[in-house]
PDB file of C-alpha atoms in Angstrom:
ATOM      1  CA  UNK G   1      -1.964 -30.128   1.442  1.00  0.00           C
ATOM      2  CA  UNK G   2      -0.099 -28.195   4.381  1.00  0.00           C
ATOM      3  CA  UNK G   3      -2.172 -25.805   6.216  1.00  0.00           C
ATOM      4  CA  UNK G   4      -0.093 -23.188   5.923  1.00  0.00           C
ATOM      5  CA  UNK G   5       0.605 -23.160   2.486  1.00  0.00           C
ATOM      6  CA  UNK G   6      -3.299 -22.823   1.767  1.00  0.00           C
ATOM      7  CA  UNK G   7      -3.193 -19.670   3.518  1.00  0.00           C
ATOM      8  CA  UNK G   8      -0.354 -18.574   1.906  1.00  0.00           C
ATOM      9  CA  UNK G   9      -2.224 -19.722  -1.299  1.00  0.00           C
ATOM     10  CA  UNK G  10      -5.321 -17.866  -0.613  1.00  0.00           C
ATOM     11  CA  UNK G  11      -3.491 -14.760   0.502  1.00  0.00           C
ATOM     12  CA  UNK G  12      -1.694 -14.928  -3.113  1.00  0.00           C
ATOM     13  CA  UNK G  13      -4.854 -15.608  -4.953  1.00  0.00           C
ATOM     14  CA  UNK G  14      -7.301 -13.104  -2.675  1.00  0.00           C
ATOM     15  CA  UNK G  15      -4.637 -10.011  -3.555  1.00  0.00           C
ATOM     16  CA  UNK G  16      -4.572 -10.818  -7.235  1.00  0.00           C
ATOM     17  CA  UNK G  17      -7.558  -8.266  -8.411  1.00  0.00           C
ATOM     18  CA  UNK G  18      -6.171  -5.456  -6.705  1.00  0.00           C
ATOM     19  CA  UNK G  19      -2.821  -5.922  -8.418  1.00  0.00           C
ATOM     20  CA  UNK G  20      -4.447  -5.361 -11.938  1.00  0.00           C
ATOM     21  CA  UNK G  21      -3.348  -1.373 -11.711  1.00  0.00           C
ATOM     22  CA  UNK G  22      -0.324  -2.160  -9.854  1.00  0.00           C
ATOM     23  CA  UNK G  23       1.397  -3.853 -13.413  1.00  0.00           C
ATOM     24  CA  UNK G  24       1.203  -0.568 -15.282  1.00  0.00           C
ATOM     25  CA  UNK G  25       2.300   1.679 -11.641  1.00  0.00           C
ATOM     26  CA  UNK G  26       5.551  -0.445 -11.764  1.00  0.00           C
ATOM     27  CA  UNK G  27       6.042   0.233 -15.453  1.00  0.00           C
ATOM     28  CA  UNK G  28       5.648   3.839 -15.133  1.00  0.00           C
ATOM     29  CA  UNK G  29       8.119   3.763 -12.325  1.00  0.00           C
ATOM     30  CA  UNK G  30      10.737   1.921 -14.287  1.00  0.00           C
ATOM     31  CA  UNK G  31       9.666   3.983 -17.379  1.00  0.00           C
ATOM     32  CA  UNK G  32      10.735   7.445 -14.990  1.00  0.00           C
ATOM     33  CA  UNK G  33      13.626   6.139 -13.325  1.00  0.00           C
ATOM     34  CA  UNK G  34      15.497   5.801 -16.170  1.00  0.00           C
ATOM     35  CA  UNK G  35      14.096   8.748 -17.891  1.00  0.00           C
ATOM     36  CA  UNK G  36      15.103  10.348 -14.690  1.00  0.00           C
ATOM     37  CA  UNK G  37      18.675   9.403 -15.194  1.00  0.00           C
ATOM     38  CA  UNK G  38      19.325   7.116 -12.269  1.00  0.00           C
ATOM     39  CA  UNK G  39      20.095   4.142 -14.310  1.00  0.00           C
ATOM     40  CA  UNK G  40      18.495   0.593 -14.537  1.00  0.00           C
ATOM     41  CA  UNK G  41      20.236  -0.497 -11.309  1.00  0.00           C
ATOM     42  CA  UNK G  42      19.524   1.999  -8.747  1.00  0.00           C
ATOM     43  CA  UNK G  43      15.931   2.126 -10.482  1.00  0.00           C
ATOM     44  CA  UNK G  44      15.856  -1.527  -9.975  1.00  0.00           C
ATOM     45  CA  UNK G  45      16.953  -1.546  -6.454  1.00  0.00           C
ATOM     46  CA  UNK G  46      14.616   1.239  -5.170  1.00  0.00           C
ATOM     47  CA  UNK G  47      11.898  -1.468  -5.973  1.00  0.00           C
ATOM     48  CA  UNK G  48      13.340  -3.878  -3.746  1.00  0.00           C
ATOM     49  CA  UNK G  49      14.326  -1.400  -0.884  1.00  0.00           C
ATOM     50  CA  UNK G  50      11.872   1.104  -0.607  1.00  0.00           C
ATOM     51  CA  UNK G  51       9.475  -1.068  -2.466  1.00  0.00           C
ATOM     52  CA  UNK G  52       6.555   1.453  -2.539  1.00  0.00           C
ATOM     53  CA  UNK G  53       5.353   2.701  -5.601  1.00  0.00           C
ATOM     54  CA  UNK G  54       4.182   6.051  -4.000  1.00  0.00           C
ATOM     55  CA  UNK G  55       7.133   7.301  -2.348  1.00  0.00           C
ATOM     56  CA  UNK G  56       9.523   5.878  -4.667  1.00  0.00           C
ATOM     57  CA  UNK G  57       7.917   8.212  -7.208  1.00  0.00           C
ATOM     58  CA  UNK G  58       7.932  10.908  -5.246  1.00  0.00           C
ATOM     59  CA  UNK G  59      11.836  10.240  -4.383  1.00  0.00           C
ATOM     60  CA  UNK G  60      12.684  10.433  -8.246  1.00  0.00           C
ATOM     61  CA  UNK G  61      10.422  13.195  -8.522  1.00  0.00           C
ATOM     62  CA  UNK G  62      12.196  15.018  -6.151  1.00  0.00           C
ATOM     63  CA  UNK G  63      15.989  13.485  -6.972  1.00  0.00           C
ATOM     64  CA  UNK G  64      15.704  15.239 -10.403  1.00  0.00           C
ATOM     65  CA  UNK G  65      14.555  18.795  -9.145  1.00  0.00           C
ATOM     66  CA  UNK G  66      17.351  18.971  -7.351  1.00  0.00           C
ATOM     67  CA  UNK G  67      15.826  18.300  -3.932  1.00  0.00           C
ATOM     68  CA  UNK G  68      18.420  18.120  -0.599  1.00  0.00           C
ATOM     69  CA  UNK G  69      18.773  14.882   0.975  1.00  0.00           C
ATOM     70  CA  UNK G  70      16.991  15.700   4.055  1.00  0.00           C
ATOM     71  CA  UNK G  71      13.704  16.847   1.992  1.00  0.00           C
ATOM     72  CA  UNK G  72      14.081  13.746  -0.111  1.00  0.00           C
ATOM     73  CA  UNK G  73      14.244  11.549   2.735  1.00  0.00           C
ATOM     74  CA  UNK G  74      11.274  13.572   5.393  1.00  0.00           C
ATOM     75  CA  UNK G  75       9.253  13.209   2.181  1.00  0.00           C
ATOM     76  CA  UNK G  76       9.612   9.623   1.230  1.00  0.00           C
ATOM     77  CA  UNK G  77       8.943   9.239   5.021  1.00  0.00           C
ATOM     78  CA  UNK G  78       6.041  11.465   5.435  1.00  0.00           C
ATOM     79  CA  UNK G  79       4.406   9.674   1.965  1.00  0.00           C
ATOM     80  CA  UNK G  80       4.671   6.059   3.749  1.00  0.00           C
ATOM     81  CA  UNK G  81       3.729   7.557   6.949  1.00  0.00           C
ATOM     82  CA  UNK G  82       0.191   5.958   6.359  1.00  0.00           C
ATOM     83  CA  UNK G  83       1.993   2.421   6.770  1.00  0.00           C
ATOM     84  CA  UNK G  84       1.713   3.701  10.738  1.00  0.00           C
ATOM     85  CA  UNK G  85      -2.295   3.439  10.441  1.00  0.00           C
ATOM     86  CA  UNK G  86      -1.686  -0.184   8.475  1.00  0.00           C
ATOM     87  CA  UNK G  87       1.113  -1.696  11.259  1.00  0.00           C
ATOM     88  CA  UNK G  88      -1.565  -0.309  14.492  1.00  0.00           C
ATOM     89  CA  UNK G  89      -4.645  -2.616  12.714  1.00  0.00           C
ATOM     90  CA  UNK G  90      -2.422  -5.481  12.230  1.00  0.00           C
ATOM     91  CA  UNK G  91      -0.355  -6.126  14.925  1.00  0.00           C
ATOM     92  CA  UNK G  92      -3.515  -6.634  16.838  1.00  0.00           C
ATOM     93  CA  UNK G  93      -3.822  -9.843  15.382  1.00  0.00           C
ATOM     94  CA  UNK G  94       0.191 -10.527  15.378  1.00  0.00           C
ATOM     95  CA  UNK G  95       0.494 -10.424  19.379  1.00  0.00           C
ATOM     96  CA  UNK G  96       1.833 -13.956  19.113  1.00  0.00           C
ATOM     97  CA  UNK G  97       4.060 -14.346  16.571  1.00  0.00           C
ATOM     98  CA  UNK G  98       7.463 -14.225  17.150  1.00  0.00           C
ATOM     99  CA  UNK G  99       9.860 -10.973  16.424  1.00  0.00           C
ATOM    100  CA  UNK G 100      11.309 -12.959  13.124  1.00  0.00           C
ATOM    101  CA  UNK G 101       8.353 -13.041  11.789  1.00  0.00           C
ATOM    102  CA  UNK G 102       6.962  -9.413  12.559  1.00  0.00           C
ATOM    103  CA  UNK G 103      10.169  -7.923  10.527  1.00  0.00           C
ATOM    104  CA  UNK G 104       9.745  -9.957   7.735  1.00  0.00           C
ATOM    105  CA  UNK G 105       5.317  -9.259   7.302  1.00  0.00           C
ATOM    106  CA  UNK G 106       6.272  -5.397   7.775  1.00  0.00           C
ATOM    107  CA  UNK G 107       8.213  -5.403   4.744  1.00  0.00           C
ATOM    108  CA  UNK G 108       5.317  -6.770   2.536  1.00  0.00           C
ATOM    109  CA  UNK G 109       2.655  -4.890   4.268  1.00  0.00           C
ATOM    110  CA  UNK G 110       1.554  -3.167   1.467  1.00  0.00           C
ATOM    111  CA  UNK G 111      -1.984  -1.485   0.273  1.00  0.00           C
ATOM    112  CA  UNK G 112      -3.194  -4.477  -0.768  1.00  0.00           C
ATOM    113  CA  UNK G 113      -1.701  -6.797   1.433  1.00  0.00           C
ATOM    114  CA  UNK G 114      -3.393  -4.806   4.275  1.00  0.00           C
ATOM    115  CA  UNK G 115      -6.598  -4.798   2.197  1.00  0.00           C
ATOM    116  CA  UNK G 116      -7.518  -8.413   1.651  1.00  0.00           C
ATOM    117  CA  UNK G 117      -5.422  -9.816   5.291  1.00  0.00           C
ATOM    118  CA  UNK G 118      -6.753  -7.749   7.667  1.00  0.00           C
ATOM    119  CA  UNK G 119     -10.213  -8.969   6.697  1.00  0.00           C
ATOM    120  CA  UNK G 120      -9.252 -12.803   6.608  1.00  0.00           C
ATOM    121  CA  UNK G 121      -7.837 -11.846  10.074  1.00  0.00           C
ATOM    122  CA  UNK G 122     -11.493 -10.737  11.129  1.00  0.00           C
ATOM    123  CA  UNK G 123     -12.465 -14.111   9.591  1.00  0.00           C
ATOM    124  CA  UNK G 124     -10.249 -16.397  11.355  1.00  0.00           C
ATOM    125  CA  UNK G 125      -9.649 -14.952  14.804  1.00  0.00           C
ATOM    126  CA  UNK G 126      -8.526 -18.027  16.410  1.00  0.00           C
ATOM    127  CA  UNK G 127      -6.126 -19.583  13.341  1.00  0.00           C
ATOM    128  CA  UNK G 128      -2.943 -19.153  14.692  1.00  0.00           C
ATOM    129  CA  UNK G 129      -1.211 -19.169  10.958  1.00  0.00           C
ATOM    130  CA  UNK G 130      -3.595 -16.557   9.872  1.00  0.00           C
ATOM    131  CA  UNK G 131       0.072 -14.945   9.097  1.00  0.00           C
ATOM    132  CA  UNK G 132       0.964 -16.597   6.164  1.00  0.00           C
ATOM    133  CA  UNK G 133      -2.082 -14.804   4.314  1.00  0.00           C
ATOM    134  CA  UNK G 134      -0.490 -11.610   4.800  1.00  0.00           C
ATOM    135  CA  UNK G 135       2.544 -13.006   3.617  1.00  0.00           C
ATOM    136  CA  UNK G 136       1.394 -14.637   0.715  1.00  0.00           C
ATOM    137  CA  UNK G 137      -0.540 -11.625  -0.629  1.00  0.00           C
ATOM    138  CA  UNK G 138       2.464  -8.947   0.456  1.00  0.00           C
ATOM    139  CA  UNK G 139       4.918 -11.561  -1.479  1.00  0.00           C
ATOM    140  CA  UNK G 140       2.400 -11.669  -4.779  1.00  0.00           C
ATOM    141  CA  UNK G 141       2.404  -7.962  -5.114  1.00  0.00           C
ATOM    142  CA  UNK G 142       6.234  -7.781  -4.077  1.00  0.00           C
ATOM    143  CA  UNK G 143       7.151 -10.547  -7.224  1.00  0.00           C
ATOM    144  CA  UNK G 144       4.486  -8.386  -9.185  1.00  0.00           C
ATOM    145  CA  UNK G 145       6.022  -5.438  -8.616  1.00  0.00           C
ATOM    146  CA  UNK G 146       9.449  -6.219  -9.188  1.00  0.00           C
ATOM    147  CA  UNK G 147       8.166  -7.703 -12.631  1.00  0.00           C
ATOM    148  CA  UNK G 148       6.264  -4.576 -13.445  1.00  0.00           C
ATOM    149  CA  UNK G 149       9.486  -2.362 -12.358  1.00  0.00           C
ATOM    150  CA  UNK G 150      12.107  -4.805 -14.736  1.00  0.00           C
ATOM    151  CA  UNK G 151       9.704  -4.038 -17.523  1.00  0.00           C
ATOM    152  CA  UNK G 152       9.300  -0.329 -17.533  1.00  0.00           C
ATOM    153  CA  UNK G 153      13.312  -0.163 -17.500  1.00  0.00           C
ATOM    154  CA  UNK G 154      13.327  -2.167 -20.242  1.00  0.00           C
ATOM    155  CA  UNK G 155      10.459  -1.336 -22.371  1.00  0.00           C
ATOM    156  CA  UNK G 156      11.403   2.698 -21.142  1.00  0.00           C
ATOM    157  CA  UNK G 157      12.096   3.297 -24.653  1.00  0.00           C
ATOM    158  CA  UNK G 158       9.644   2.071 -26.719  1.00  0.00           C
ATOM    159  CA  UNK G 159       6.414   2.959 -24.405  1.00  0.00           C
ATOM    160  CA  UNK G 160       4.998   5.935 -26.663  1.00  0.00           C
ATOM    161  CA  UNK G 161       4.234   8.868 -24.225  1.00  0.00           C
ATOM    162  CA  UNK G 162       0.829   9.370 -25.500  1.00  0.00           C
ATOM    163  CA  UNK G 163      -0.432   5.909 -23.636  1.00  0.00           C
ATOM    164  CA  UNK G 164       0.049   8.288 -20.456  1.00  0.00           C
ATOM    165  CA  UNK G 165       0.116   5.311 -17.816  1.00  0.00           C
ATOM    166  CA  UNK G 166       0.235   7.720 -15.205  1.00  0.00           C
ATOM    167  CA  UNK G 167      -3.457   6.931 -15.056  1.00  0.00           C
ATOM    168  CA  UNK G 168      -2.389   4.110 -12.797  1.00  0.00           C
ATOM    169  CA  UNK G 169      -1.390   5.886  -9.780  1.00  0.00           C
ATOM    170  CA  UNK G 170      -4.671   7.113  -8.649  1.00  0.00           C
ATOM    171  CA  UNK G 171      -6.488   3.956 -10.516  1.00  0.00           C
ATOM    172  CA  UNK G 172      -4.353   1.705  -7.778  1.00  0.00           C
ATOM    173  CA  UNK G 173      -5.617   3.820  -4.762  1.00  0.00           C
ATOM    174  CA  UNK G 174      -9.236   4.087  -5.594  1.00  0.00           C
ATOM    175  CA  UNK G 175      -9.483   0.481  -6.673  1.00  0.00           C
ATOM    176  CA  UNK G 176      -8.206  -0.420  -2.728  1.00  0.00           C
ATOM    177  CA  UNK G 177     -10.768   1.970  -0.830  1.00  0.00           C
ATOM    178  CA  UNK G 178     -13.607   1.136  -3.454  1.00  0.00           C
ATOM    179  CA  UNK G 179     -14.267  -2.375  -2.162  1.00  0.00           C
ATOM    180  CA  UNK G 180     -14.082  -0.643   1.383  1.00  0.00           C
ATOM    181  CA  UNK G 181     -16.815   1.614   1.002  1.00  0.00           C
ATOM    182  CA  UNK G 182     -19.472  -0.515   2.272  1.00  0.00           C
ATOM    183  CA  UNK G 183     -21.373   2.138   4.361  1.00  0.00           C
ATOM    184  CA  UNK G 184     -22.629   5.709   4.195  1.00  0.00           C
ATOM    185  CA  UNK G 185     -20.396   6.730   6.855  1.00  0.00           C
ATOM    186  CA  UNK G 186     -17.275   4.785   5.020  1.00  0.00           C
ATOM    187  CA  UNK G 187     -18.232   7.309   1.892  1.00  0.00           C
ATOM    188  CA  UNK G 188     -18.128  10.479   4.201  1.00  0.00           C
ATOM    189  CA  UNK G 189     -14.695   9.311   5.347  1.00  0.00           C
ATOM    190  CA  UNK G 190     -13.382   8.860   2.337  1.00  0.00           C
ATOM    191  CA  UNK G 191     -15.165  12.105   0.780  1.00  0.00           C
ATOM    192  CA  UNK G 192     -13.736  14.049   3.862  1.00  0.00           C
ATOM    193  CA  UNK G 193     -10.199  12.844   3.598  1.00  0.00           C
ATOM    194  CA  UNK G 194     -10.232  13.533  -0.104  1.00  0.00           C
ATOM    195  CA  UNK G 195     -11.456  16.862   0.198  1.00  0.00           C
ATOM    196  CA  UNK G 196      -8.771  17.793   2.842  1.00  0.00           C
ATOM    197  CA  UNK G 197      -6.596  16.187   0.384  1.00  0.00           C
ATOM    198  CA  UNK G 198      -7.153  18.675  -2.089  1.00  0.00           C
ATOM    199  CA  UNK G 199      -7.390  22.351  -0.085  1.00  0.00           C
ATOM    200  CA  UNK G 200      -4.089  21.196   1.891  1.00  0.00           C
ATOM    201  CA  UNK G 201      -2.405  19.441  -1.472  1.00  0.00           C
ATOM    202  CA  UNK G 202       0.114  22.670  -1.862  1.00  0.00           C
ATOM    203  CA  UNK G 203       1.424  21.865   1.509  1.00  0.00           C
ATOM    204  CA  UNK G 204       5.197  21.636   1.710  1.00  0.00           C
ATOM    205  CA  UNK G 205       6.899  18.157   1.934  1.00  0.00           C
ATOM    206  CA  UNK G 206       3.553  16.337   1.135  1.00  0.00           C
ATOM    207  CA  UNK G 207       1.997  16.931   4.201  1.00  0.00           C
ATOM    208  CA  UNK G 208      -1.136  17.048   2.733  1.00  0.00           C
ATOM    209  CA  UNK G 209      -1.358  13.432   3.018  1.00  0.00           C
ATOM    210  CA  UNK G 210      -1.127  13.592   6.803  1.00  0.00           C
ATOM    211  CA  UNK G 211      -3.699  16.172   7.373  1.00  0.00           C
ATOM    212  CA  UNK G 212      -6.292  14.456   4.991  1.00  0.00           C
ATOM    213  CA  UNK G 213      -5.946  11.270   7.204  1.00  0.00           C
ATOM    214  CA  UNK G 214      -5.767  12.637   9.940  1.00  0.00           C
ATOM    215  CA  UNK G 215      -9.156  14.694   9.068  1.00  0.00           C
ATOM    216  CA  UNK G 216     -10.730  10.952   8.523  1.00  0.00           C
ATOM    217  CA  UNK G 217      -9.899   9.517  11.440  1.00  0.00           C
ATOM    218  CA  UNK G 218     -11.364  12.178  13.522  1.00  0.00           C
ATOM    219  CA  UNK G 219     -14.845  12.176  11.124  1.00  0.00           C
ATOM    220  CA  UNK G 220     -14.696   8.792  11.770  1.00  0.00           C
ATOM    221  CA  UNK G 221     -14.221   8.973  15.884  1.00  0.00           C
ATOM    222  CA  UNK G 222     -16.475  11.413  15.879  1.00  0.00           C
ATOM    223  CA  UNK G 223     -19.186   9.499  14.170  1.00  0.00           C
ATOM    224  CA  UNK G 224     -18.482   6.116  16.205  1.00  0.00           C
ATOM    225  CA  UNK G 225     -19.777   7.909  19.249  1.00  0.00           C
ATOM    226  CA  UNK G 226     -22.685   9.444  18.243  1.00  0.00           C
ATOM    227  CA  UNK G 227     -26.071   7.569  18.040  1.00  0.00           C
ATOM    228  CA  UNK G 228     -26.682   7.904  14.662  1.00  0.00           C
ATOM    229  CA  UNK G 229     -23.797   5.676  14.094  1.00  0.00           C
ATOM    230  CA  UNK G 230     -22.907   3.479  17.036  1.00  0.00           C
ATOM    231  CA  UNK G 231     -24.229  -0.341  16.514  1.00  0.00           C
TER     232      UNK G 231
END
């Protein structure tokens, strides 16, 4: 068997368990888009364009209360604005691979994707089609997600309301930093960033999300060069 497709192959297969509360995120999305009014197409292709669950919900969110353009857009931008954090990590180990294949890995760097590759990447420092892992579990969750999207528009209708999927959307986040949290000080990062999260949340334009990262990172600087926590 080719090398490179048992990368790809274990990138597919190592992304799968995180994508368990990604089916029912799609659904809801395809479930609100046409509820929304914007039609199985444009529904459809916001899946395939923006192709984050996250911002695309906050786009329709916004669409239908009448939002301008520019806040629609600065929003969808500022809600993706973590993707910054995801692209600095990887393209670390990406230093070699040509500019085709840098476009086409930022598209599927995803949540997951960045979950389960960037720590094969630790693992294989010196494989020089370490790549084709992040592709392989960015394209699993892109097919999954286009699936999951088709069937909310489709089943829109006959989903009863009182399943309330929307139990999804945080289930999918906490389900990526969960297997994360290997360390005390991984727990007071993520306990400081979601507390931020919450007194900031009113922030205009969902700027909260910024400020509760941004309040992580710096716990997390600050505790990297202190002597409690430096190894």
């Amino acid at each position: 068997m080719n090398t490179r497709y048992k990368i790809f192959s274990k990138g597919c297969l190592d992304v799968i368990p995180l994508l368990i509360p990604v089916v029912p995120f799609g659904v809801i999305f395809g479930v609100i888009g046409i509820e929304s009014g914007l039609g199985s197409t444009v529904t459809f292709l916001m899946s395939i364009i923006i192709f984050a669950g996250s911002s695309q919900l906050a786009f329709v969110q916004l669409y239908t209360g009448g939002a301008t353009t520019p806040v629609i857009v600065s929003s969808v931008a500022i809600v993706n604005s973590r993707h910054f954090l995801y692209s600095a990590v990887i393209a670390q180990y990406l230093t070699k691979v040509k500019l085709f294949w840098k476009i086409i890995l930022s598209y599927f760097l995803t949540d997951q994707a960045f979950i389960v590759s960037q720590k094969y990447f630790k693992e294989q420092p010196k494989n020089k089609d370490r790549h084709y892992h992040l592709l392989g579990s960015g394209f699993t969750l892109w097919f999954v997600w286009q699936l999951s999207t088709i069937a909310g528009i489709v089943l829109g209708e006959v989903i009863p309301k009182e399943l309330n999927l929307a139990f999804a959307v945080p289930l999918t986040f906490i389900s990526l930093i969960i297997v994360d949290i290997k360390k005390i000080d991984h727990l007071i990062v993520a306990i400081t960033s979601g507390i931020f999260a919450i007194i900031f949340f009113n922030l205009p334009l969902r700027t909260y999300i910024i400020v509760a990262a941004a309040a992580g990172i710096l716990v997390a600087y600050a505790m990297s060069h202190t002597k409690l926590y430096r190894k």
